[in-house]
XYZ file of C-alpha atoms in Angstrom:
754
model
C 3.040 -48.053 -96.491
C 4.227 -45.225 -94.239
C 5.197 -43.089 -97.221
C 1.789 -43.653 -98.840
C 0.037 -42.556 -95.651
C 2.208 -39.469 -95.502
C 1.437 -38.771 -99.152
C -2.310 -38.907 -98.634
C -2.062 -36.768 -95.502
C -0.299 -34.107 -97.501
C -2.671 -34.435 -100.430
C -6.094 -34.359 -98.847
C -5.497 -33.654 -95.187
C -7.116 -36.835 -93.966
C -6.369 -40.508 -93.806
C -8.584 -43.424 -92.975
C -6.726 -45.610 -90.519
C -8.275 -48.834 -89.216
C -11.633 -47.627 -90.509
C -11.575 -44.432 -88.388
C -11.475 -40.984 -89.924
C -8.162 -39.623 -88.706
C -7.330 -35.895 -88.879
C -4.145 -34.727 -90.566
C -1.941 -34.673 -87.506
C 0.201 -37.239 -85.775
C 1.424 -37.166 -82.204
C 1.910 -40.815 -81.289
C 2.076 -40.035 -77.581
C 2.020 -42.891 -75.105
C -1.307 -43.303 -73.346
C -0.532 -43.739 -69.668
C -2.881 -45.123 -67.069
C -2.737 -41.827 -65.170
C -3.907 -40.002 -68.293
C -6.581 -42.616 -68.982
C -8.308 -41.937 -65.654
C -7.502 -38.204 -65.557
C -9.137 -35.063 -66.920
C -10.262 -33.930 -69.384
C -11.994 -37.173 -70.307
C -10.429 -38.894 -73.295
C -13.868 -39.702 -74.709
C -14.412 -36.005 -75.273
C -16.999 -33.851 -73.507
C -18.756 -35.898 -70.834
C -22.409 -35.226 -71.596
C -25.113 -37.194 -69.794
C -28.540 -36.780 -68.239
C -29.928 -35.543 -71.551
C -33.526 -34.281 -71.432
C -35.801 -32.592 -73.942
C -37.835 -29.763 -72.432
C -41.583 -30.513 -72.384
C -42.160 -27.551 -74.717
C -39.455 -28.782 -77.103
C -37.461 -25.553 -76.896
C -34.205 -26.864 -75.506
C -32.115 -29.872 -74.614
C -30.565 -29.880 -71.156
C -27.695 -32.017 -69.973
C -25.043 -32.512 -67.330
C -21.449 -31.882 -68.322
C -18.223 -32.387 -66.413
C -15.806 -29.576 -65.727
C -12.646 -29.360 -67.792
C -10.481 -29.553 -64.672
C -12.308 -32.657 -63.463
C -14.951 -34.344 -65.611
C -16.406 -36.008 -62.499
C -17.736 -32.660 -61.196
C -20.857 -31.820 -63.172
C -22.741 -28.638 -64.041
C -26.137 -28.096 -65.685
C -26.138 -26.914 -69.312
C -28.637 -26.297 -72.092
C -28.674 -26.314 -75.870
C -31.314 -23.918 -77.228
C -32.780 -25.486 -80.349
C -33.918 -22.271 -82.081
C -30.756 -20.220 -81.520
C -28.262 -23.075 -81.589
C -26.635 -21.631 -78.462
C -25.058 -23.844 -75.818
C -24.783 -22.226 -72.399
C -24.089 -22.996 -68.782
C -27.208 -22.748 -66.621
C -25.915 -23.700 -63.178
C -22.298 -23.906 -62.081
C -22.163 -26.251 -59.096
C -19.210 -24.285 -57.687
C -21.386 -21.171 -57.402
C -23.811 -22.953 -55.092
C -21.289 -24.947 -53.096
C -18.943 -21.986 -52.758
C -15.938 -24.079 -53.686
C -16.490 -26.416 -50.728
C -16.726 -30.149 -51.361
C -20.239 -31.519 -50.923
C -20.742 -33.436 -47.678
C -23.237 -36.193 -48.489
C -25.423 -37.888 -45.914
C -24.979 -41.629 -45.430
C -28.391 -42.201 -47.026
C -27.414 -40.227 -50.110
C -24.034 -41.960 -50.330
C -25.820 -45.308 -50.293
C -28.358 -44.149 -52.908
C -25.584 -43.046 -55.247
C -23.678 -46.269 -54.713
C -26.808 -48.240 -55.620
C -27.357 -46.070 -58.714
C -23.675 -46.289 -59.708
C -23.300 -42.510 -59.600
C -19.631 -41.665 -59.239
C -19.895 -38.019 -60.301
C -20.348 -35.062 -57.961
C -21.772 -31.586 -58.339
C -25.174 -31.733 -60.026
C -25.907 -35.397 -60.641
C -29.693 -35.405 -61.130
C -32.347 -32.919 -62.212
C -35.938 -32.757 -63.449
C -38.075 -30.443 -65.589
C -41.331 -28.991 -64.353
C -44.406 -29.804 -66.438
C -44.324 -26.431 -68.224
C -40.621 -26.751 -68.967
C -39.807 -23.418 -67.318
C -38.129 -24.735 -64.160
C -35.461 -27.276 -63.328
C -35.243 -29.002 -59.947
C -31.936 -30.345 -58.660
C -30.416 -31.378 -55.313
C -27.049 -29.986 -54.281
C -25.307 -29.527 -50.960
C -28.047 -31.348 -49.063
C -30.750 -28.894 -50.147
C -33.083 -28.550 -53.113
C -32.785 -25.837 -55.740
C -35.062 -24.677 -58.558
C -33.647 -22.952 -61.619
C -36.022 -20.494 -63.303
C -35.257 -20.518 -67.021
C -36.870 -17.128 -67.757
C -35.185 -15.413 -64.808
C -31.923 -17.181 -65.507
C -31.171 -17.951 -61.886
C -31.571 -20.635 -59.244
C -33.260 -20.276 -55.876
C -32.813 -22.475 -52.844
C -36.063 -24.284 -52.068
C -34.977 -25.892 -48.784
C -32.362 -24.882 -46.240
C -32.308 -27.279 -43.317
C -29.983 -29.339 -41.186
C -31.554 -32.452 -42.696
C -30.576 -33.896 -46.060
C -33.299 -33.964 -48.724
C -33.209 -36.883 -51.157
C -35.286 -38.329 -54.011
C -36.808 -34.960 -54.924
C -39.516 -34.730 -57.604
C -41.718 -32.100 -59.166
C -45.404 -32.916 -58.844
C -47.024 -33.710 -62.220
C -48.434 -30.195 -62.646
C -45.453 -28.461 -61.049
C -47.195 -26.939 -58.027
C -45.185 -28.919 -55.476
C -41.830 -30.524 -54.916
C -41.749 -33.749 -52.926
C -38.756 -35.245 -51.141
C -37.558 -37.533 -48.374
C -36.091 -36.115 -45.175
C -35.283 -38.099 -42.031
C -36.993 -41.211 -43.455
C -40.302 -39.419 -44.066
C -42.139 -37.964 -47.043
C -42.577 -34.192 -47.400
C -43.944 -31.764 -49.965
C -43.204 -28.080 -50.373
C -45.311 -25.550 -52.256
C -43.109 -24.112 -55.000
C -44.729 -20.650 -54.937
C -44.833 -19.914 -51.203
C -42.257 -22.366 -49.845
C -44.660 -23.855 -47.277
C -43.699 -27.399 -46.289
C -46.016 -30.212 -45.297
C -44.947 -33.491 -43.738
C -47.078 -36.338 -45.087
C -45.720 -39.298 -43.103
C -44.520 -39.447 -39.508
C -43.558 -43.049 -38.735
C -40.156 -42.973 -40.371
C -37.513 -43.715 -37.756
C -35.073 -46.495 -36.932
C -35.921 -49.550 -39.054
C -39.067 -47.952 -40.546
C -38.654 -46.138 -43.869
C -41.514 -44.095 -45.318
C -41.436 -43.473 -49.062
C -37.958 -44.948 -49.419
C -36.800 -47.902 -51.491
C -35.231 -50.732 -49.528
C -31.722 -52.046 -50.277
C -32.665 -54.877 -52.660
C -35.164 -52.673 -54.511
C -32.356 -50.242 -55.286
C -29.548 -52.729 -55.824
C -31.351 -55.530 -57.650
C -34.833 -54.452 -58.788
C -34.007 -51.165 -60.542
C -36.445 -49.348 -58.254
C -34.711 -46.424 -56.574
C -37.784 -44.632 -55.261
C -40.488 -45.420 -52.731
C -43.237 -42.947 -53.703
C -45.297 -42.000 -56.759
C -47.467 -38.936 -57.555
C -51.025 -39.274 -58.847
C -51.334 -37.479 -62.217
C -53.793 -34.923 -60.787
C -51.560 -34.167 -57.736
C -54.312 -35.215 -55.319
C -52.502 -38.190 -53.776
C -49.113 -39.803 -53.422
C -48.617 -43.550 -53.212
C -45.742 -44.554 -50.951
C -44.115 -47.583 -49.370
C -43.823 -48.281 -45.675
C -40.763 -50.472 -45.224
C -40.022 -52.227 -41.944
C -36.433 -53.446 -41.966
C -36.561 -54.993 -38.494
C -36.773 -58.622 -39.754
C -33.579 -58.154 -41.785
C -30.384 -59.385 -40.183
C -28.082 -56.695 -38.792
C -24.500 -57.234 -39.883
C -21.536 -55.543 -38.271
C -19.479 -54.478 -41.263
C -16.016 -53.097 -40.616
C -14.920 -50.215 -42.819
C -11.187 -49.585 -42.865
C -10.680 -45.976 -43.900
C -7.848 -44.231 -45.732
C -6.520 -42.746 -42.482
C -6.214 -46.147 -40.838
C -9.314 -45.891 -38.688
C -11.803 -48.705 -38.312
C -15.522 -47.950 -38.246
C -18.139 -50.510 -37.340
C -21.204 -50.153 -39.558
C -24.373 -51.904 -38.418
C -25.950 -52.639 -41.795
C -29.155 -54.527 -42.402
C -28.337 -56.977 -45.168
C -30.676 -59.745 -46.395
C -28.382 -62.698 -47.046
C -29.747 -65.387 -49.354
C -32.293 -67.520 -47.532
C -32.862 -65.011 -44.718
C -35.719 -62.596 -43.980
C -36.522 -59.645 -46.208
C -38.197 -56.398 -45.211
C -41.909 -56.163 -44.523
C -43.468 -53.833 -47.067
C -46.789 -52.010 -47.249
C -48.238 -49.654 -49.846
C -50.169 -46.583 -48.762
C -51.862 -43.680 -50.522
C -51.864 -40.308 -48.772
C -54.185 -37.415 -49.605
C -52.365 -34.128 -50.092
C -55.360 -32.178 -48.836
C -56.392 -34.144 -45.754
C -53.275 -36.148 -44.974
C -55.412 -39.280 -44.612
C -53.821 -42.565 -45.623
C -55.500 -45.517 -47.341
C -53.590 -48.797 -47.255
C -53.569 -50.982 -50.364
C -54.107 -54.723 -50.028
C -50.943 -56.390 -51.339
C -52.349 -59.896 -50.898
C -52.291 -62.628 -48.278
C -48.659 -63.592 -48.859
C -46.423 -61.176 -46.961
C -43.042 -62.498 -48.112
C -43.152 -60.738 -51.468
C -41.355 -58.087 -53.472
C -43.125 -54.892 -54.491
C -41.475 -54.477 -57.863
C -43.257 -51.514 -59.474
C -46.006 -48.979 -58.735
C -47.821 -46.887 -61.371
C -50.885 -44.677 -61.432
C -53.554 -45.030 -64.075
C -54.379 -41.782 -65.926
C -57.628 -41.317 -63.961
C -55.705 -40.833 -60.657
C -58.236 -43.148 -59.016
C -56.639 -46.477 -59.769
C -53.215 -47.723 -58.830
C -51.256 -50.501 -60.527
C -48.651 -52.480 -58.643
C -46.454 -55.415 -59.580
C -46.230 -58.128 -56.930
C -43.387 -60.588 -57.286
C -43.249 -63.881 -55.395
C -40.262 -64.602 -53.157
C -39.029 -67.296 -55.572
C -39.436 -64.788 -58.464
C -41.287 -67.332 -60.598
C -44.555 -65.384 -60.507
C -45.297 -61.725 -61.218
C -48.799 -60.260 -60.833
C -49.899 -56.948 -62.309
C -52.666 -55.825 -59.951
C -55.068 -52.909 -60.428
C -56.564 -51.350 -57.301
C -59.222 -48.669 -56.810
C -57.813 -46.520 -54.021
C -61.062 -45.520 -52.310
C -63.208 -48.660 -52.635
C -60.358 -51.152 -52.384
C -61.671 -53.122 -55.373
C -58.848 -55.046 -57.045
C -58.240 -57.370 -59.950
C -55.188 -59.195 -61.292
C -54.826 -58.038 -64.887
C -51.784 -60.124 -65.842
C -49.871 -62.976 -64.250
C -46.460 -63.935 -65.611
C -44.985 -67.320 -64.690
C -41.628 -68.950 -65.344
C -39.927 -72.229 -64.488
C -36.727 -70.315 -63.766
C -37.297 -66.633 -62.971
C -39.140 -63.517 -64.145
C -37.084 -60.569 -65.384
C -38.514 -57.260 -64.193
C -39.064 -54.330 -66.556
C -40.466 -50.782 -66.715
C -42.565 -51.266 -69.849
C -46.063 -50.488 -68.615
C -47.796 -47.646 -70.430
C -51.461 -46.683 -70.043
C -52.890 -45.028 -73.139
C -54.581 -41.655 -72.712
C -58.373 -41.604 -73.176
C -58.378 -45.332 -73.707
C -59.038 -48.570 -71.853
C -55.825 -50.093 -73.177
C -52.248 -50.407 -72.011
C -48.925 -51.712 -73.312
C -47.068 -54.416 -71.429
C -43.747 -56.159 -71.989
C -43.352 -59.922 -71.661
C -40.850 -62.708 -72.340
C -43.555 -65.350 -72.735
C -42.512 -65.994 -76.353
C -38.922 -66.594 -75.285
C -37.886 -63.052 -76.217
C -39.009 -59.770 -74.666
C -41.731 -58.136 -76.749
C -44.491 -55.551 -76.443
C -48.177 -56.442 -76.179
C -51.409 -54.467 -76.179
C -53.977 -55.300 -73.461
C -57.308 -53.974 -72.271
C -57.780 -52.963 -68.636
C -59.195 -56.374 -67.760
C -55.843 -57.795 -68.820
C -57.029 -59.460 -72.013
C -54.375 -59.472 -74.716
C -55.421 -57.619 -77.863
C -52.286 -58.461 -79.809
C -48.509 -58.415 -80.086
C -46.893 -55.171 -81.210
C -43.488 -56.766 -81.773
C -42.434 -60.362 -82.380
C -39.466 -62.463 -83.457
C -36.258 -64.027 -82.187
C -34.866 -60.730 -80.943
C -35.372 -58.443 -77.948
C -37.523 -55.310 -77.733
C -35.550 -53.911 -74.815
C -37.262 -50.690 -73.758
C -40.540 -48.919 -74.482
C -39.562 -45.301 -75.155
C -42.818 -43.493 -75.951
C -46.311 -43.888 -77.391
C -47.899 -41.419 -79.822
C -51.586 -42.223 -79.610
C -52.640 -39.701 -82.253
C -50.200 -41.086 -84.806
C -50.810 -44.666 -83.722
C -47.084 -45.177 -83.216
C -45.049 -46.992 -80.582
C -41.346 -46.228 -80.181
C -38.930 -48.653 -78.566
C -35.226 -49.450 -78.325
C -34.200 -52.953 -79.249
C -32.009 -55.426 -81.067
C -33.920 -56.347 -84.213
C -30.783 -55.906 -86.331
C -28.537 -58.038 -84.143
C -27.487 -58.223 -80.501
C -24.355 -56.052 -80.753
C -26.187 -52.856 -81.777
C -29.078 -51.074 -80.069
C -31.403 -48.948 -82.179
C -34.638 -46.974 -82.009
C -37.597 -48.524 -83.812
C -41.188 -47.617 -84.575
C -44.080 -50.079 -84.370
C -47.801 -49.538 -84.897
C -50.242 -49.188 -82.031
C -52.661 -51.485 -83.796
C -50.995 -54.900 -83.507
C -48.893 -55.640 -86.598
C -45.545 -57.125 -85.536
C -44.250 -57.118 -89.110
C -44.663 -53.352 -89.462
C -41.498 -52.186 -87.719
C -39.197 -49.412 -88.931
C -35.681 -48.660 -87.731
C -35.202 -44.941 -87.070
C -31.532 -44.660 -86.039
C -29.358 -44.973 -89.113
C -25.788 -45.015 -87.849
C -24.017 -48.162 -86.704
C -23.582 -48.435 -82.962
C -25.255 -48.234 -79.590
C -28.020 -45.619 -79.258
C -29.548 -44.155 -76.083
C -32.714 -42.235 -76.838
C -34.763 -39.413 -75.328
C -37.976 -38.573 -77.219
C -39.921 -35.339 -77.018
C -43.351 -35.455 -75.392
C -45.061 -35.100 -78.769
C -42.732 -37.680 -80.378
C -41.744 -35.256 -83.139
C -38.002 -35.288 -82.419
C -35.551 -37.259 -80.321
C -32.120 -36.810 -78.812
C -29.778 -39.556 -79.938
C -26.737 -40.182 -77.762
C -24.682 -42.798 -79.529
C -21.245 -44.164 -80.238
C -19.589 -46.902 -82.273
C -16.179 -48.601 -82.146
C -14.775 -45.912 -84.465
C -17.024 -43.050 -83.348
C -16.654 -41.401 -79.930
C -19.846 -40.466 -78.057
C -22.000 -38.010 -80.005
C -25.281 -36.285 -79.240
C -27.639 -35.248 -82.024
C -31.166 -33.887 -82.279
C -33.074 -35.772 -84.961
C -36.502 -35.791 -86.533
C -38.702 -38.745 -85.684
C -37.642 -40.231 -89.034
C -34.028 -40.202 -87.895
C -32.799 -37.253 -89.960
C -30.312 -34.849 -88.393
C -31.713 -31.545 -87.131
C -28.573 -30.338 -85.396
C -25.591 -31.521 -83.419
C -25.712 -30.940 -79.686
C -22.258 -32.429 -79.182
C -20.547 -33.571 -82.394
C -17.361 -34.533 -80.564
C -15.139 -34.639 -83.626
C -11.712 -36.187 -83.359
C -9.904 -33.029 -84.410
C -6.551 -31.670 -83.283
C -8.089 -30.182 -80.137
C -9.771 -33.378 -79.008
C -8.342 -34.781 -75.740
C -7.700 -38.108 -77.438
C -5.934 -36.617 -80.473
C -2.382 -37.220 -79.169
C -3.122 -40.924 -78.776
C -5.004 -41.743 -81.977
C -2.077 -43.279 -83.821
C -2.071 -46.247 -81.464
C -5.823 -46.586 -81.015
C -6.940 -50.203 -81.176
C -10.291 -50.737 -82.860
C -12.414 -53.824 -82.507
C -13.478 -56.639 -84.773
C -16.592 -58.656 -84.020
C -17.526 -62.254 -84.680
C -19.015 -65.430 -83.260
C -17.870 -68.793 -81.997
C -20.027 -71.797 -81.179
C -20.986 -72.890 -77.687
C -21.003 -76.615 -76.975
C -24.735 -76.733 -77.752
C -24.272 -74.951 -81.086
C -25.387 -71.517 -79.889
C -23.640 -68.516 -81.420
C -21.563 -66.578 -78.896
C -20.617 -63.038 -79.888
C -17.130 -61.716 -79.243
C -15.177 -58.489 -79.565
C -11.469 -58.743 -80.379
C -8.953 -55.933 -79.984
C -5.467 -56.072 -81.495
C -2.587 -53.623 -81.077
C -2.591 -50.816 -83.643
C 0.782 -52.021 -84.927
C -0.373 -55.645 -85.049
C 2.007 -57.930 -86.965
C 0.537 -61.266 -88.007
C 4.023 -62.771 -88.086
C 4.427 -62.248 -84.340
C 2.858 -64.095 -81.434
C 1.095 -62.169 -78.681
C -0.150 -62.854 -75.175
C -3.913 -62.500 -74.809
C -6.253 -61.419 -72.026
C -9.989 -61.994 -71.677
C -11.989 -59.165 -70.098
C -14.837 -61.124 -68.516
C -18.126 -60.387 -66.801
C -20.273 -63.373 -67.652
C -23.195 -62.772 -65.308
C -26.909 -62.412 -66.031
C -28.515 -59.115 -66.974
C -25.347 -57.700 -68.537
C -24.066 -57.508 -72.112
C -20.388 -56.732 -72.736
C -20.012 -57.181 -76.507
C -21.421 -53.956 -77.923
C -20.557 -51.871 -80.934
C -19.761 -48.776 -78.926
C -16.777 -46.536 -78.202
C -14.581 -47.363 -75.250
C -11.304 -46.044 -73.894
C -10.421 -48.106 -70.865
C -7.868 -50.562 -69.544
C -8.237 -52.703 -72.668
C -6.712 -49.857 -74.700
C -3.798 -49.815 -72.277
C -3.366 -53.556 -72.709
C -3.292 -53.411 -76.511
C -0.738 -50.604 -76.382
C 1.405 -52.867 -74.239
C 1.356 -55.751 -76.672
C -1.721 -57.741 -75.630
C -4.678 -58.960 -77.621
C -7.951 -58.556 -75.705
C -11.161 -60.558 -76.044
C -14.655 -59.966 -74.683
C -17.175 -62.779 -75.046
C -20.854 -62.809 -74.116
C -21.360 -66.316 -72.783
C -24.669 -68.082 -72.340
C -26.485 -66.451 -69.448
C -25.806 -62.873 -70.516
C -28.438 -60.348 -71.571
C -30.383 -59.502 -74.732
C -30.282 -62.926 -76.380
C -33.610 -64.296 -75.167
C -34.785 -66.193 -72.105
C -33.480 -69.654 -73.050
C -30.016 -68.161 -73.532
C -30.170 -66.780 -69.986
C -31.826 -69.758 -68.339
C -28.793 -72.039 -68.639
C -27.597 -70.365 -65.418
C -30.596 -71.430 -63.381
C -29.333 -73.318 -60.322
C -26.029 -73.895 -62.192
C -23.996 -70.708 -61.813
C -20.289 -71.139 -62.404
C -20.841 -73.849 -65.018
C -22.034 -72.977 -68.551
C -20.580 -69.479 -68.470
C -17.193 -70.945 -67.482
C -17.359 -73.495 -70.307
C -18.091 -70.720 -72.805
C -15.250 -68.481 -71.650
C -12.874 -71.440 -71.863
C -14.092 -71.922 -75.436
C -13.213 -68.275 -76.050
C -9.710 -68.845 -74.695
C -9.283 -71.914 -76.886
C -10.399 -69.887 -79.888
C -7.631 -67.411 -79.070
C -5.064 -70.162 -78.625
C -5.946 -71.568 -82.050
C -4.854 -68.354 -83.771
C -1.324 -68.450 -85.174
C -0.584 -64.987 -83.793
C -1.475 -65.846 -80.178
C 0.673 -67.782 -77.725
C -1.802 -70.195 -76.149
C 0.469 -70.639 -73.131
C 0.149 -66.946 -72.254
C -3.554 -66.256 -71.777
C -4.839 -64.216 -68.842
C -8.212 -63.024 -67.594
C -9.619 -60.234 -65.446
C -13.045 -59.191 -64.237
C -14.964 -57.176 -61.656
C -17.820 -58.312 -59.375
C -19.420 -61.257 -61.232
C -16.426 -60.981 -63.540
C -14.173 -61.365 -60.508
C -16.140 -64.463 -59.520
C -15.698 -65.776 -63.070
C -11.967 -65.058 -63.009
C -11.506 -67.283 -59.963
C -13.593 -70.050 -61.526
C -11.579 -69.893 -64.746
C -8.238 -70.029 -62.937
C -9.479 -72.953 -60.839
C -11.489 -74.922 -63.397
C -9.152 -74.349 -66.353
C -5.680 -73.939 -64.838
C -4.012 -75.244 -68.001
C -5.804 -72.639 -70.119
C -5.416 -69.479 -68.024
C -1.987 -68.598 -66.725
C -2.962 -65.541 -64.659
C -6.023 -63.579 -63.601
C -7.019 -60.488 -61.641
C -10.261 -60.757 -59.675
C -11.784 -57.501 -58.418
C -14.528 -57.484 -55.742
C -15.621 -61.073 -56.393
C -18.475 -62.991 -54.841
C -16.873 -66.108 -53.396
C -19.827 -67.632 -51.521
C -23.377 -66.960 -52.742
C -24.728 -67.522 -49.229
C -23.097 -64.188 -48.408
C -24.920 -62.280 -51.157
C -28.402 -60.764 -51.117
C -31.781 -62.462 -51.432
C -33.236 -60.979 -54.588
C -30.232 -61.486 -56.852
C -28.999 -64.806 -55.518
C -32.332 -66.573 -55.070
C -33.424 -65.471 -58.551
C -30.747 -67.689 -60.078
C -30.021 -70.303 -57.409
C -33.278 -70.543 -55.465
C -33.202 -70.451 -51.673
C -30.380 -72.383 -49.999
C -32.873 -74.784 -48.415
C -35.122 -75.109 -51.493
C -36.795 -78.495 -51.868
C -36.701 -79.170 -55.604
C -35.390 -81.714 -58.088
C -31.808 -80.556 -57.603
C -31.908 -80.979 -53.829
C -33.717 -84.305 -54.145
C -30.882 -85.471 -56.380
C -28.439 -84.621 -53.611
C -27.106 -81.476 -55.248
C -26.074 -78.496 -53.143
C -26.364 -75.812 -55.794
C -24.861 -73.145 -53.532
C -21.783 -75.249 -52.874
C -21.481 -76.037 -56.576
C -21.762 -72.364 -57.512
C -19.219 -71.115 -54.976
C -15.559 -70.937 -55.929
C -14.355 -73.041 -53.014
C -15.026 -76.473 -54.460
C -12.574 -75.869 -57.296
C -9.698 -73.999 -55.650
C -7.546 -77.084 -55.157
C -6.649 -77.070 -58.850
C -5.675 -73.404 -59.024
C -2.013 -72.900 -59.815
C -0.021 -71.081 -57.126
C 0.469 -67.348 -57.625
C -1.815 -67.184 -60.670
C -4.377 -64.969 -58.878
C -4.298 -61.281 -58.014
C -7.172 -60.508 -55.625
C -8.438 -56.919 -55.287
C -11.220 -55.684 -52.975
C -12.493 -52.451 -51.444
C -12.404 -52.609 -47.652
C -15.686 -50.686 -47.258
C -17.657 -52.605 -49.887
C -21.327 -52.555 -48.857
C -22.529 -54.675 -51.767
C -20.089 -57.578 -52.057
C -18.820 -57.468 -48.491
C -15.098 -57.680 -47.768
C -16.056 -60.944 -46.023
C -16.002 -62.598 -49.457
C -12.329 -61.718 -49.859
C -11.482 -62.690 -46.280
C -13.094 -66.105 -46.669
C -11.342 -66.642 -49.994
C -7.976 -65.615 -48.563
C -8.403 -68.024 -45.672
C -9.231 -70.981 -47.903
C -6.349 -70.247 -50.277
C -3.958 -70.009 -47.350
C -5.210 -73.262 -45.855
C -4.796 -74.929 -49.256
C -1.250 -73.601 -49.488
C -2.008 -71.689 -52.693
C -0.039 -68.476 -53.100
C -1.776 -65.360 -54.444
C -1.309 -61.617 -54.715
C -3.529 -59.257 -52.734
C -4.395 -55.574 -53.014
C -7.020 -54.029 -50.735
C -8.293 -50.445 -50.826
C -9.154 -48.785 -47.488
C -12.370 -46.785 -47.474
C -13.396 -47.943 -50.940
C -16.723 -49.503 -51.805
C -17.661 -51.860 -54.615
C -16.642 -49.550 -57.457
C -13.263 -48.656 -55.851
C -13.650 -45.132 -57.231
C -11.328 -42.148 -57.222
C -8.804 -41.006 -59.820
C -5.673 -41.868 -57.850
C -7.147 -45.149 -56.651
C -8.154 -46.255 -60.139
C -4.713 -45.324 -61.474
C -3.128 -47.439 -58.754
C -5.482 -50.365 -59.394
C -4.880 -50.485 -63.148
C -1.130 -49.886 -62.810
C -0.974 -52.871 -60.489
C -2.975 -54.913 -62.975
C -0.644 -54.093 -65.855
C 2.412 -54.898 -63.771
C 0.844 -58.215 -62.739
C 0.076 -59.293 -66.303
C 3.479 -58.150 -67.568
C 5.176 -60.305 -64.945
C 2.965 -63.313 -65.578
C 2.388 -63.282 -69.337
C 5.457 -61.731 -70.899
C 8.758 -63.562 -71.415
């Protein structure tokens, strides 16, 4: 076999190995953990934040530096000339000094899972001639024609959440918990709110809005620039927790953080509309019930009506309310109800010059798009079927076309589709042709789109395509040639196979299986399950990945990912099995995955491990405790151990409030006790657990680890522990990640290898 491969390399210069097109070179270098987390990125050029200019002339993006892919600069690809060039080098603005972020900005980035530095966000002006970006605590505007950036603000304060106004005349931002605007031409600032101080936040999203509701802003421009809608958040009812951050230098800092534990008070929220001209504020009636969530805010095209989504505290009701800002007249256009919970979305689109809008709903059991009139009456379904229309991308009213990303062709691939604006759910066309996972950015006129995609055998690529899906040009082809960062390691690259097993109720569960590149069916291997298992997340995806699982396969492990019941993009009934029963069905399904592994002749069923992060860490503990004869070892990173110690919006969505009076409580069930890991720990085998946690975690507090350690010690159950001073939930940093994964590999080698 080796001689045949060599023959074909010599003959044609290429060989297809494991289904991947492999260039005619062979290095066979060992992929170390230090190299995996180092620079340049093994995926190839790190391109993200892709945007098409409003005039369609260029594609802009953020790209990491060669010396450190985590430090980003702003680039463009000019469509007509085919030239790629650097627009803004973050080093030029920062002067080579590391950026000193404010605590507010650090928290915002933690909530948004932004681990990069340099330029991390930017926005086009309406005319496409300017780019706004924050850096170094100030705001900057890059003039494309002039080819240079100017500093828009230069203050002691830290400006966050900056936005161009819809027509580009102003830039808005938050400073010192208040909302400001600055005139782009003359630089004159105007402060629009003045109450922001202490527990009062003006125009800022509260913690649970950012962490759990996918709402990271607290203000919204009217299309005509006349008004801005904004939130007034009073955090004073929220419990203040003294959180102790242990830093890298050994110091201890006490952080007084307002954190809404499950069952406790949330913020008080109001919605105001401020006039840019007069500064006068009108307050919007959010309803009689004050203990609510303000999920979304949108302006109607006329700039006179505001739409807001009001979610009940138990998250079983969601109202879409339209409000006339001057008269106060309101009506509820749509009410969604669920026996379990309502999943929030961003799919609300008002059609131009029309009295219609598009709305997304799971009322059929699967998320789909519907056309409504402004009274809320449904005109018809735009999509339908036992699959998920995941995201409304754009509407072309003139062409009568609706573009969305979804899973019509199966749950392991995400594609771009076209539907008709006149309801015809059977008239749907797939536009992305290649296998894999596609992230889309459409032009304003819906004539072209940027397709950022990858597949198990295709590293991340970025292409400009016609609306029919035909290639216009490559923006980043990212070929696996001899110069690619991953080239030295290709010979031992493990690709994935995909399949299904049955859950106990007959449901298909999708899995991804990775075997070593030199897999020998005559041998037996230890296996490890990489688990998440929680709601709202999908792990089994036909996409490219170079991570710890590649390290494991290169060290003789077989790795499985399994999307259990409760995970995302399989419909509402698939998710709802978790309702008031977390730590049950998802555990059963992962055990079924382990038993599937053990049934294979090439896997040693006595040597199966598991690891996971956050909800995956929670699952790891459950699996070690509930199935100690199935899992020999597991690493749990940043796990929730007691749901009473987690936040309101996430926890109550799935478990209800701790003191809820429902059928479960009437039956004598304590669903919080059942869901916690503590009721099962007595069966965990000694020294089977490696516990890892960041000591400055502001999401899953270090308290979870402390409580777990205490119970394990009192039960006399040995375990391994690794804590990271100064690190939050993501435990970020190149050296830190290298240490974490090196410790994980050592742990599994000691526990699962002879």
